[in-house]
Amino acid sequence: MTTIRQRRGGKVTEAAEHQPSEEKNVKSDGKVLSDHTGGKLRNILSLTLGGIVAIGLGLLTSVYVATLHENDLWFSNIKEVEREISFRTECGLYYSYYKQMIQAASIQQGLHALVYDNKTESVRTINILERMNVYQEVFLSILYRILPIQQYLEPVYFYIYTLFGLQAVYVIALYVTSWLLSGTWLSGLLAACWYITNRIDTTRVEFTIPLRENWALPFFAVQIAAITYLLRTHLQPAQERLTLLAVFIATFLFSLTWQFNQFMMLIQALALFIPDCFDMLPTAKVTWLYIIQISGLLLVCVLQFFNSMILGSLLISFNASVLIARAIQKSLNLESDEHIFKFLKAKFGFGATRDFDANLYLCEEAFGLLPLNTFSRLSDTLLFYIYIFSLFPMTVAALIVAFRNLSGSNQVQEKAEEYTIILKPDAAYNLIHTVLFGCLALSTMRMKYLWTSHMCVFASFGLCSTEVWRLILKCVHLYTSQRTQVIKYSIPIITLLYISYKFWPGIMDELSELREFYDPDTVELMNWIKSNTPNTAVFAGSMQLLAGVKLCTGRTLTNHPHYEDKHLRERTKQIYQIYAKRSPEDVYRILRSFGTDYVILEDSICYERRHSRGCRLRDLLDIANGHIMDGLGENEPDLKPSLYPRFCEEIKKNLPSYTLHFTRVFQNKTFHVYKLAKHK
């Protein structure tokens, strides 16, 4: 009918009617062109300004953590041995390989010494590149050797500045992810500010610099940003290919730098799998991400000389089963990560365990539940409150969209259309990601850094998202487009002002507080070892201390803190009999079987008070040996009294049965060093 009425107007007026219409179209087209040009210019300006802010915040974060590190230790003023001692436990072990590569006669000799290493574990030659994730130390040492910077920068500063520089990459990646999700760089600014003000719960880089996670997490954040961009709709094929390449590179670097990579990526694979099952993500892109995860991990496996822990990882089995729609059963004899599964079994109540390795993890605070005071600190910056505020509507939207996709009902689909708009694929992935890593953090405190950094991203996204505010305002019948825009920008700005007002003075005080490294007993021990023992001497002791012995003195060790090897775990349990109730003959025989020349006893372990009864190292050894624990309290009925006193206590009495095998050659307030007799 409409068409007929238009035609009924007659052909006589056709020219007259079309002329003003054409003029109107010309004007309209000009306005559209003008709007398009203006919009493009605004986008360029916004992108430029947002990029400058991102880079600026990243660099400020690097300077901030570097300054805290310097102020805490007076790193620039202390001696070389003190700097090395400040790299505690496994940090010192990893840094020792960087130092070893720097001091090698050539790069080739340095690499050969790593591939055929006989100083990290006595009477055993191991391949460090296969056993440990130290390619970053190798790369950095080679870079230091070939760059003309030796006269201007000490090796240790080149190392720590690289790690602090990666913090800039980390913050920029978080900033970009939040910006991509919300569509405004104001969200990225808020995410970065939260990361900095919640530093205690988002990073520990300033006091555990060489830790593997400090290398890996920046690349993980870059990977998440790339995945978020990949899951956006209407990408050009070239953009998609470049983004997939970025995902692959970030995945590879993340996998190469952390031994727990496959466990983290397994959770990430689940974060892709769950929304994919409910048709929230584009299947083709998810398939590519599964392939990239497997490819990156297999490439690392090749570089680590076909490490069996990687080959048999659950991630490869899970991704392969998803891709080919059937389960794959591995037939490899895997033992490297069995302690992790024993730990998980005991932690979640699937039976008590007397396994020494599992209990060693269970008794460490870092592997316990996330403390409640964490939420109090996160709430002080409003982060936790806003995170929950953002999480709730997104979770509701996800449930509704999932139900719609499963039901297939037209009526349900019409009602769920609003929720589909809010839950775009990139938002759906990040929602499941934050929930799964949140569960991991709640169960294991050490993994909180994977969650809290993403919490900054997700909370800032929720606060700056047009879709989230539109949904909330519609629910309370207050929605207008103008009101949504006002709230979207005003509340984040108010939040930023609140954070600045409350935390800026504290940050300034923190930066002005000066302390100094002070550990004279350990310094004295290391200096004595270097001056009074042969270079070929073999030392036994606690894992944490021996890492420092290797770094500071270069002596051969019986054991060390890199625990991902069954042979090493069994060896460590045997070495730790120095703190158990064993005869001097038994302890001597055990130590000599590993070629030990000197054993270091620590009062802080022998008389430990840090843990409660049942979790002290000596208690774990007593339980594993079937002996009754010291002190008041219950014991399991089948535990028996030991026939011998505790070795670390009794040896100090210089009884003949002990002096026959052990001679004290050094002692101070903390350490006692005994030389083992060499009986024929």
XYZ file of C-alpha atoms in Angstrom:
680
model
C 0.000 0.000 0.000
C 2.799 2.425 0.828
C 4.456 1.851 -2.534
C 1.201 2.384 -4.409
C 0.478 5.671 -2.616
C 3.953 6.989 -3.449
C 3.452 6.168 -7.100
C 0.003 7.760 -7.077
C 1.710 11.143 -6.544
C 2.246 11.302 -10.363
C 5.235 11.624 -12.615
C 4.750 15.327 -13.189
C 6.201 16.294 -9.807
C 8.940 13.614 -9.871
C 11.757 16.025 -10.801
C 10.551 18.655 -8.377
C 10.296 16.084 -5.600
C 13.715 14.602 -6.233
C 15.655 17.865 -6.379
C 15.174 18.967 -2.771
C 15.655 15.371 -1.716
C 19.044 15.285 -3.454
C 20.040 18.588 -1.809
C 19.001 17.167 1.526
C 21.033 14.021 0.848
C 24.090 16.096 -0.025
C 23.789 17.992 3.234
C 23.160 14.776 5.141
C 26.150 13.065 3.534
C 28.316 16.044 4.394
C 27.206 15.896 7.997
C 27.885 12.145 8.172
C 31.320 12.667 6.617
C 32.034 15.435 9.104
C 30.848 13.282 12.016
C 32.902 10.355 10.745
C 36.041 12.488 10.452
C 35.467 14.010 13.876
C 34.846 10.592 15.407
C 37.980 9.196 13.811
C 40.011 12.123 15.127
C 38.580 11.662 18.620
C 39.454 7.958 18.497
C 43.034 8.717 17.466
C 43.396 11.308 20.244
C 41.862 8.931 22.799
C 44.111 6.081 21.650
C 47.205 8.300 21.809
C 46.385 9.731 25.231
C 45.392 6.340 26.610
C 48.591 4.790 25.280
C 50.736 7.520 26.834
C 49.004 7.051 30.186
C 49.493 3.260 29.983
C 53.225 3.539 29.240
C 53.646 6.224 31.898
C 51.948 4.115 34.570
C 53.969 1.064 33.580
C 57.251 2.949 33.895
C 56.163 4.510 37.193
C 55.402 1.057 38.577
C 58.865 -0.172 37.585
C 60.526 2.800 39.260
C 58.289 2.357 42.315
C 59.188 -1.293 42.983
C 62.866 -0.661 42.166
C 62.943 2.189 44.691
C 61.256 0.051 47.345
C 63.846 -2.660 46.779
C 66.715 -0.188 47.076
C 65.251 1.489 50.163
C 64.574 -1.801 51.893
C 68.073 -3.276 51.461
C 70.290 -0.284 50.579
C 71.210 -2.560 47.706
C 73.606 -0.108 46.098
C 75.725 0.131 49.248
C 75.960 -3.449 50.545
C 78.659 -5.952 49.614
C 78.333 -8.447 46.781
C 77.896 -11.378 49.174
C 75.086 -9.525 50.962
C 73.357 -8.799 47.664
C 73.500 -12.484 46.813
C 72.260 -13.567 50.243
C 69.266 -11.252 49.763
C 68.116 -13.642 47.011
C 66.590 -16.081 49.469
C 65.807 -19.793 48.950
C 65.106 -20.808 45.341
C 65.659 -17.225 44.149
C 69.349 -17.638 44.909
C 69.468 -20.954 43.057
C 68.059 -19.451 39.858
C 70.282 -16.392 40.037
C 73.339 -18.640 40.505
C 72.929 -19.954 36.945
C 72.893 -16.395 35.587
C 76.077 -15.692 37.561
C 77.579 -18.975 36.340
C 76.890 -18.070 32.704
C 78.357 -14.571 33.183
C 81.544 -15.974 34.724
C 82.001 -18.784 32.189
C 85.029 -18.531 29.875
C 82.666 -18.550 26.874
C 78.969 -18.871 26.138
C 79.528 -22.394 24.793
C 81.314 -23.489 27.970
C 78.604 -21.914 30.087
C 75.894 -23.830 28.229
C 77.889 -27.064 28.446
C 78.215 -26.619 32.217
C 74.433 -26.251 32.493
C 73.640 -29.272 30.326
C 76.174 -31.441 32.188
C 75.917 -29.997 35.691
C 77.527 -31.970 38.545
C 77.578 -29.256 41.230
C 73.859 -28.763 41.905
C 73.336 -32.355 43.069
C 76.417 -34.203 44.346
C 77.412 -37.565 42.805
C 74.891 -36.932 40.042
C 75.073 -35.169 36.686
C 71.862 -33.381 35.689
C 70.713 -31.205 32.799
C 69.736 -27.860 34.331
C 67.989 -26.701 31.133
C 65.823 -29.823 31.241
C 65.121 -29.782 34.965
C 64.567 -26.094 35.619
C 63.049 -23.113 33.844
C 66.226 -21.032 33.567
C 66.253 -20.099 29.879
C 65.564 -16.524 30.943
C 68.812 -16.490 32.945
C 70.670 -17.959 29.966
C 69.220 -15.392 27.556
C 69.898 -12.492 29.916
C 73.483 -13.572 30.576
C 74.184 -13.862 26.834
C 72.625 -10.446 26.278
C 74.782 -8.940 29.013
C 77.927 -10.466 27.488
C 77.282 -9.184 23.965
C 76.003 -5.698 24.812
C 78.587 -2.947 25.461
C 77.286 -2.251 28.967
C 79.757 -4.080 31.234
C 81.583 -0.859 32.146
C 78.394 0.966 33.080
C 76.154 -1.679 34.670
C 76.960 -4.535 37.026
C 75.481 -7.957 36.122
C 73.202 -7.977 39.173
C 71.680 -4.618 38.203
C 71.108 -5.731 34.630
C 69.244 -8.713 36.063
C 67.045 -6.933 38.610
C 66.280 -4.003 36.294
C 65.039 -6.480 33.686
C 62.621 -7.943 36.237
C 61.470 -4.512 37.347
C 61.070 -3.577 33.672
C 58.766 -6.557 33.199
C 56.502 -4.998 35.820
C 55.916 -2.191 33.314
C 54.841 -4.810 30.760
C 52.580 -6.386 33.395
C 50.804 -3.135 34.285
C 50.416 -2.103 30.634
C 48.874 -5.517 29.817
C 46.378 -5.188 32.699
C 45.579 -1.643 31.581
C 44.981 -2.732 27.973
C 42.795 -5.702 28.975
C 40.529 -3.466 31.058
C 40.438 -0.874 28.271
C 39.445 -3.508 25.702
C 36.645 -4.825 27.914
C 35.130 -1.472 28.848
C 35.920 0.617 25.775
C 37.525 3.446 27.781
C 41.116 3.921 28.922
C 39.781 5.365 32.174
C 39.113 1.745 33.124
C 42.738 0.869 32.423
C 43.897 3.776 34.570
C 41.770 2.518 37.448
C 43.057 -1.064 37.031
C 46.679 0.115 37.124
C 46.067 2.293 40.205
C 44.466 -0.619 42.013
C 47.384 -2.864 41.109
C 49.814 -0.357 42.633
C 47.830 0.480 45.776
C 47.200 -3.215 46.470
C 50.863 -4.096 45.873
C 51.078 -6.351 48.949
C 48.477 -8.651 47.409
C 49.217 -8.224 43.694
C 52.988 -8.771 43.508
C 56.037 -9.650 45.597
C 58.635 -8.801 42.992
C 60.536 -6.282 45.137
C 61.657 -8.928 47.655
C 61.603 -12.171 45.598
C 63.050 -10.838 42.356
C 64.269 -14.040 40.590
C 61.141 -16.049 41.476
C 59.741 -17.793 38.389
C 56.311 -16.192 38.679
C 57.845 -12.710 38.415
C 59.148 -13.681 34.980
C 56.005 -15.512 33.895
C 53.036 -13.419 35.070
C 53.759 -10.389 32.834
C 53.642 -12.694 29.789
C 50.466 -14.311 31.128
C 48.877 -10.862 31.401
C 49.913 -10.073 27.811
C 48.379 -13.358 26.702
C 45.080 -12.546 28.455
C 45.021 -9.112 26.793
C 45.608 -10.727 23.383
C 42.879 -13.334 23.978
C 40.481 -10.573 25.045
C 41.176 -8.725 21.795
C 40.901 -11.929 19.747
C 37.427 -12.664 21.119
C 36.063 -9.339 19.897
C 33.707 -9.506 16.943
C 34.296 -8.094 13.446
C 38.080 -8.504 13.423
C 39.734 -8.410 10.019
C 41.564 -11.634 8.990
C 44.937 -9.876 9.216
C 44.112 -8.599 12.702
C 43.055 -12.086 13.746
C 46.279 -13.666 12.482
C 48.473 -11.069 14.204
C 46.549 -11.502 17.448
C 46.921 -15.290 17.284
C 50.653 -14.787 16.796
C 50.750 -12.517 19.866
C 48.847 -15.140 21.884
C 51.293 -17.833 20.781
C 54.407 -15.797 21.654
C 53.015 -14.814 25.065
C 51.936 -18.407 25.776
C 55.345 -19.733 24.800
C 57.220 -17.224 26.989
C 54.884 -17.867 29.915
C 55.405 -21.625 29.580
C 59.164 -21.274 29.224
C 59.627 -19.226 32.382
C 57.568 -21.077 35.042
C 57.526 -24.743 36.014
C 53.849 -24.547 37.019
C 52.788 -23.281 33.581
C 50.754 -26.355 32.626
C 48.620 -26.177 35.769
C 47.800 -22.507 35.174
C 47.002 -23.106 31.504
C 44.825 -26.071 32.408
C 42.656 -23.681 34.425
C 42.718 -21.266 31.502
C 41.676 -24.082 29.154
C 38.709 -24.713 31.463
C 37.929 -20.978 31.352
C 37.658 -21.331 27.567
C 35.904 -24.699 27.626
C 33.036 -23.743 29.979
C 31.683 -20.717 28.045
C 32.378 -22.543 24.781
C 30.050 -25.346 25.914
C 27.280 -22.767 26.326
C 27.936 -21.140 22.936
C 29.233 -17.928 24.495
C 32.502 -17.992 22.535
C 33.244 -18.430 18.812
C 34.236 -22.082 18.460
C 36.816 -21.536 15.717
C 38.778 -19.049 17.818
C 38.630 -21.270 20.893
C 39.945 -24.182 18.824
C 42.903 -22.057 17.740
C 43.583 -21.161 21.373
C 43.649 -24.846 22.364
C 46.091 -25.532 19.540
C 48.284 -22.597 20.590
C 48.396 -23.823 24.187
C 49.499 -27.285 23.102
C 51.981 -25.924 20.548
C 53.566 -23.529 23.013
C 53.893 -26.222 25.660
C 55.353 -28.763 23.224
C 57.892 -26.219 21.994
C 58.977 -25.632 25.590
C 59.102 -29.411 26.038
C 61.568 -29.665 23.148
C 63.706 -26.847 24.572
C 63.691 -28.632 27.940
C 64.957 -31.847 26.348
C 61.513 -33.568 26.333
C 60.752 -32.982 29.991
C 58.355 -35.759 31.035
C 56.483 -33.471 33.440
C 55.370 -31.418 30.425
C 54.718 -34.378 28.130
C 52.379 -35.960 30.650
C 50.665 -32.768 31.790
C 46.899 -32.720 32.184
C 46.737 -29.666 29.924
C 47.869 -31.605 26.850
C 45.473 -34.453 27.614
C 42.587 -32.066 28.259
C 43.130 -29.940 25.161
C 43.696 -32.958 22.957
C 40.522 -34.582 24.255
C 38.546 -31.422 23.568
C 39.942 -31.101 20.067
C 39.345 -34.719 19.029
C 36.301 -35.277 21.276
C 37.668 -38.241 23.161
C 39.911 -38.832 26.177
C 43.594 -39.634 25.766
C 45.218 -41.898 28.346
C 48.917 -41.265 28.876
C 51.218 -44.212 29.414
C 54.279 -42.269 30.581
C 55.772 -43.182 33.937
C 55.398 -39.769 35.561
C 56.839 -39.033 38.971
C 58.083 -35.432 38.760
C 54.791 -33.857 39.825
C 53.269 -36.653 41.916
C 53.956 -34.670 45.091
C 51.527 -32.006 43.849
C 48.705 -34.535 43.525
C 49.505 -36.004 46.945
C 49.374 -32.477 48.346
C 46.016 -31.764 46.678
C 44.584 -35.075 47.888
C 45.559 -34.341 51.481
C 44.588 -30.652 51.307
C 41.022 -31.303 50.219
C 40.429 -34.011 52.788
C 40.737 -37.179 50.738
C 42.403 -39.003 53.593
C 45.196 -38.086 56.002
C 48.765 -38.565 54.850
C 52.135 -39.198 56.423
C 53.889 -38.420 53.177
C 56.775 -36.106 54.015
C 56.608 -34.079 50.782
C 52.853 -33.513 50.954
C 53.062 -32.462 54.615
C 55.943 -30.124 53.831
C 53.579 -28.207 51.536
C 50.540 -28.499 53.801
C 52.414 -26.931 56.705
C 53.613 -23.918 54.734
C 51.455 -20.814 55.090
C 51.863 -20.024 51.385
C 50.023 -23.238 50.487
C 47.226 -22.729 52.995
C 43.856 -21.078 52.503
C 43.751 -17.403 51.596
C 43.730 -15.432 54.890
C 40.666 -13.328 55.613
C 42.758 -10.210 56.200
C 43.494 -10.238 52.456
C 39.887 -9.183 51.813
C 40.177 -6.469 54.442
C 43.188 -4.966 52.654
C 41.524 -5.254 49.242
C 38.409 -3.600 50.643
C 40.357 -0.595 51.928
C 40.999 0.436 48.328
C 37.342 -0.377 47.407
C 38.683 -3.029 45.020
C 36.956 -6.013 46.589
C 33.606 -4.234 46.960
C 33.594 -3.091 43.335
C 34.812 -6.513 42.181
C 31.777 -8.159 43.811
C 29.571 -5.380 42.417
C 30.867 -6.167 38.911
C 30.891 -9.936 39.355
C 27.244 -10.265 40.417
C 25.451 -8.838 37.339
C 27.928 -10.519 35.002
C 27.356 -13.898 36.660
C 23.586 -13.445 36.474
C 23.883 -12.512 32.807
C 26.057 -15.568 32.151
C 23.549 -17.913 33.801
C 20.669 -16.438 31.837
C 22.544 -16.613 28.523
C 23.624 -20.185 29.253
C 20.037 -21.177 30.036
C 18.833 -19.473 26.854
C 21.409 -21.224 24.711
C 20.527 -24.587 26.221
C 16.735 -24.171 26.086
C 16.356 -22.988 22.488
C 12.957 -21.449 23.356
C 12.088 -18.301 21.383
C 10.401 -16.716 24.397
C 13.440 -17.320 26.600
C 15.726 -16.042 23.845
C 13.791 -12.769 23.586
C 13.997 -12.189 27.346
C 17.713 -12.989 27.402
C 18.611 -10.669 24.530
C 19.566 -7.831 26.893
C 21.919 -10.115 28.779
C 23.562 -11.277 25.554
C 24.551 -7.670 24.845
C 26.313 -7.336 28.204
C 28.003 -10.743 27.955
C 30.127 -10.418 24.849
C 32.632 -13.235 24.186
C 35.589 -11.317 25.638
C 33.615 -10.514 28.794
C 32.380 -14.119 29.077
C 35.930 -15.483 28.953
C 37.233 -12.992 31.522
C 34.297 -13.774 33.817
C 35.032 -17.504 33.904
C 38.768 -16.775 34.113
C 38.383 -14.619 37.217
C 36.026 -17.110 38.904
C 38.320 -20.106 38.347
C 41.484 -18.327 39.388
C 39.586 -16.927 42.350
C 38.802 -20.474 43.472
C 42.492 -21.344 43.069
C 43.562 -18.334 45.151
C 41.034 -19.089 47.901
C 42.372 -22.632 48.213
C 46.109 -21.797 47.937
C 47.410 -18.445 49.146
C 50.557 -18.516 46.975
C 48.384 -18.418 43.853
C 46.556 -15.245 44.884
C 48.770 -13.147 42.613
C 47.129 -14.747 39.581
C 43.724 -13.636 40.864
C 44.261 -10.248 42.477
C 45.852 -8.713 39.384
C 42.931 -9.885 37.261
C 40.564 -8.688 39.973
C 41.871 -5.157 39.288
C 41.023 -5.613 35.594
C 37.562 -7.067 36.153
C 36.491 -4.554 38.809
C 37.576 -1.564 36.721
C 35.831 -3.034 33.673
C 32.574 -3.431 35.605
C 32.731 0.105 36.948
C 33.400 1.646 33.513
C 31.171 -0.588 31.375
C 28.229 0.998 29.576
C 26.486 -2.386 29.322
C 26.755 -3.135 33.043
C 25.391 0.256 34.081
C 22.612 0.073 31.477
C 21.527 -3.303 32.835
C 21.595 -2.089 36.443
C 19.715 1.131 35.682
C 17.087 -0.742 33.673
C 16.556 -3.109 36.587
C 15.746 -0.140 38.862
C 13.800 1.663 36.080
C 16.179 4.649 35.948
C 17.784 4.055 32.577
C 18.513 6.860 30.159
C 21.438 6.988 27.761
C 22.665 10.291 29.162
C 22.466 9.087 32.777
C 24.416 5.946 31.880
C 27.241 7.978 30.341
C 27.410 10.332 33.325
C 27.611 7.448 35.818
C 30.082 5.508 33.663
C 32.636 8.325 33.901
C 31.812 10.084 37.168
C 31.973 7.083 39.529
C 35.387 5.848 38.274
C 36.763 9.394 38.573
C 35.411 9.684 42.127
C 36.960 6.298 42.934
C 40.321 7.431 41.546
C 40.172 10.621 43.612
C 39.368 8.603 46.742
C 42.279 6.206 46.131
C 44.664 9.112 45.492
C 43.538 10.994 48.586
C 43.740 7.986 50.898
C 46.864 6.203 49.631
C 49.144 8.816 48.094
C 50.542 9.990 51.490
C 51.211 6.363 52.482
C 53.052 5.679 49.214
C 55.210 8.778 49.752
C 56.028 7.695 53.309
C 56.882 4.222 52.044
C 59.256 5.634 49.444
C 60.997 7.806 52.036
C 61.490 4.982 54.571
C 65.107 3.769 54.488
C 66.297 0.410 55.814
C 69.392 -1.737 55.366
C 70.136 -5.405 54.749
C 71.493 -7.009 57.916
C 72.300 -10.703 58.222
C 75.798 -10.915 59.729
C 75.577 -14.611 60.642
C 74.874 -15.725 57.074
C 77.512 -13.360 55.691
C 80.047 -14.788 58.147
C 79.126 -18.347 57.139
C 79.489 -17.667 53.403
C 82.811 -15.899 53.853
C 84.117 -18.771 55.974
C 83.088 -21.354 53.358
C 84.842 -19.419 50.578
C 88.010 -18.992 52.617
C 88.304 -22.327 54.427
C 86.918 -25.069 52.200
C 88.127 -26.431 48.841
C 86.200 -25.539 45.692
C 85.234 -29.195 45.284
C 83.713 -29.493 48.782
C 80.180 -30.929 49.001
C 77.730 -29.327 51.451
C 74.557 -30.746 53.003
C 71.881 -28.785 54.839
C 68.457 -27.240 54.369
C 67.255 -26.604 50.813
C 66.840 -22.879 51.415
C 70.329 -22.334 52.820
C 72.106 -24.473 50.239
C 70.727 -22.354 47.394
C 72.607 -19.443 48.939
C 75.719 -21.576 49.416
C 75.782 -22.360 45.687
C 75.246 -18.738 44.686
C 77.729 -17.172 47.103
C 80.476 -19.803 47.128
C 79.998 -22.054 44.088
C 80.356 -25.188 46.224
C 78.628 -28.468 45.319
C 75.268 -29.216 46.971
C 73.516 -32.384 48.057
C 70.032 -30.894 47.618
C 68.284 -27.643 46.658
C 64.811 -25.965 46.624
C 63.738 -26.872 43.065
C 61.482 -29.680 44.238
C 60.026 -30.938 40.921
C 62.034 -34.175 40.808
C 61.264 -37.388 42.671
C 64.911 -38.379 43.094
C 65.674 -34.981 44.648
C 62.673 -35.205 46.993
C 63.800 -38.601 48.254
C 67.345 -37.290 48.633
C 66.143 -34.224 50.574
C 64.147 -36.399 52.963
C 67.279 -38.434 53.626
C 69.482 -35.350 54.129
C 66.911 -33.919 56.547
C 67.514 -36.850 58.897
C 70.054 -34.491 60.480
C 66.998 -32.976 62.216
C 65.389 -36.334 63.059
C 65.915 -38.819 65.892
C 68.579 -40.962 64.276
C 71.875 -42.451 65.374
C 75.121 -40.694 64.401
C 76.115 -43.799 62.431
C 72.905 -43.665 60.360
C 73.250 -39.956 59.659
C 76.909 -40.319 58.733
C 76.162 -43.209 56.379
C 73.364 -41.247 54.674
C 75.443 -38.107 54.230
C 78.475 -39.961 52.898
C 76.292 -41.803 50.389
C 75.759 -38.406 48.749
C 79.448 -37.516 48.897
C 79.007 -34.968 51.711
C 82.106 -33.285 53.111
C 80.407 -30.688 55.331
C 76.973 -30.465 56.931
C 75.390 -27.187 58.089
C 72.954 -27.318 61.026
C 70.610 -24.404 61.703
C 69.269 -23.629 65.174
C 66.218 -22.014 63.579
C 65.216 -25.466 62.264
C 66.458 -27.638 65.117
C 64.593 -25.520 67.715
C 61.878 -24.222 65.419
C 58.993 -22.268 66.931
C 57.540 -20.691 63.788
C 55.142 -23.567 63.145
C 52.832 -25.244 65.616
C 53.393 -28.780 66.854
C 52.838 -31.225 64.039
C 54.077 -28.838 61.377
C 57.646 -28.236 62.510
C 60.166 -29.892 60.226
C 61.337 -32.147 63.035
C 57.716 -33.233 63.607
C 57.228 -34.097 59.933
C 60.371 -36.206 60.044
C 59.290 -37.927 63.265
C 55.906 -38.814 61.767
C 57.462 -40.062 58.535
C 59.913 -42.170 60.559
C 57.148 -43.538 62.804
C 58.404 -41.722 65.911
C 56.533 -39.845 68.636
C 56.771 -36.047 68.316
C 58.370 -33.786 70.930
C 56.343 -31.709 73.368
C 52.923 -31.890 74.900
C 50.095 -33.091 72.695
C 48.568 -36.127 71.107
C 50.338 -38.635 68.904
C 48.866 -41.210 66.581
C 48.591 -44.562 68.371
C 51.042 -46.455 66.154
C 53.900 -43.953 66.607
C 56.725 -45.287 68.790
C 59.460 -43.610 70.856
C 62.765 -43.388 69.057
C 65.781 -45.294 70.334
C 67.967 -42.256 69.693
C 67.861 -38.574 70.660
C 67.513 -35.837 68.071
C 70.704 -35.657 66.051
C 70.931 -31.849 65.679
C 70.705 -31.418 69.471
C 72.871 -34.312 70.579
C 75.785 -33.589 68.233
C 76.485 -30.329 70.094
C 77.408 -32.291 73.247
C 80.554 -33.598 71.545
C 80.003 -37.168 72.690
C 82.540 -39.740 71.388
C 79.966 -41.506 69.221
C 79.454 -38.212 67.366
C 83.010 -36.841 67.290
C 84.097 -40.122 65.711
C 82.269 -39.089 62.530
C 81.781 -35.319 62.833
C 84.135 -32.476 63.745
C 82.807 -28.976 64.345
C 84.770 -26.512 62.221
C 82.586 -23.396 62.388
C 79.822 -21.946 64.529
C 78.058 -18.704 65.264
C 74.707 -17.774 66.805
C 72.770 -19.319 63.920
C 74.860 -21.969 62.158
C 77.008 -24.959 63.098
C 79.229 -26.537 60.440
C 80.612 -30.052 60.877
C 83.207 -31.761 58.747
C 82.628 -35.452 58.051
C 85.420 -37.902 58.753
C 86.586 -39.958 55.780
C 86.771 -43.497 57.117
C 88.300 -46.204 54.996
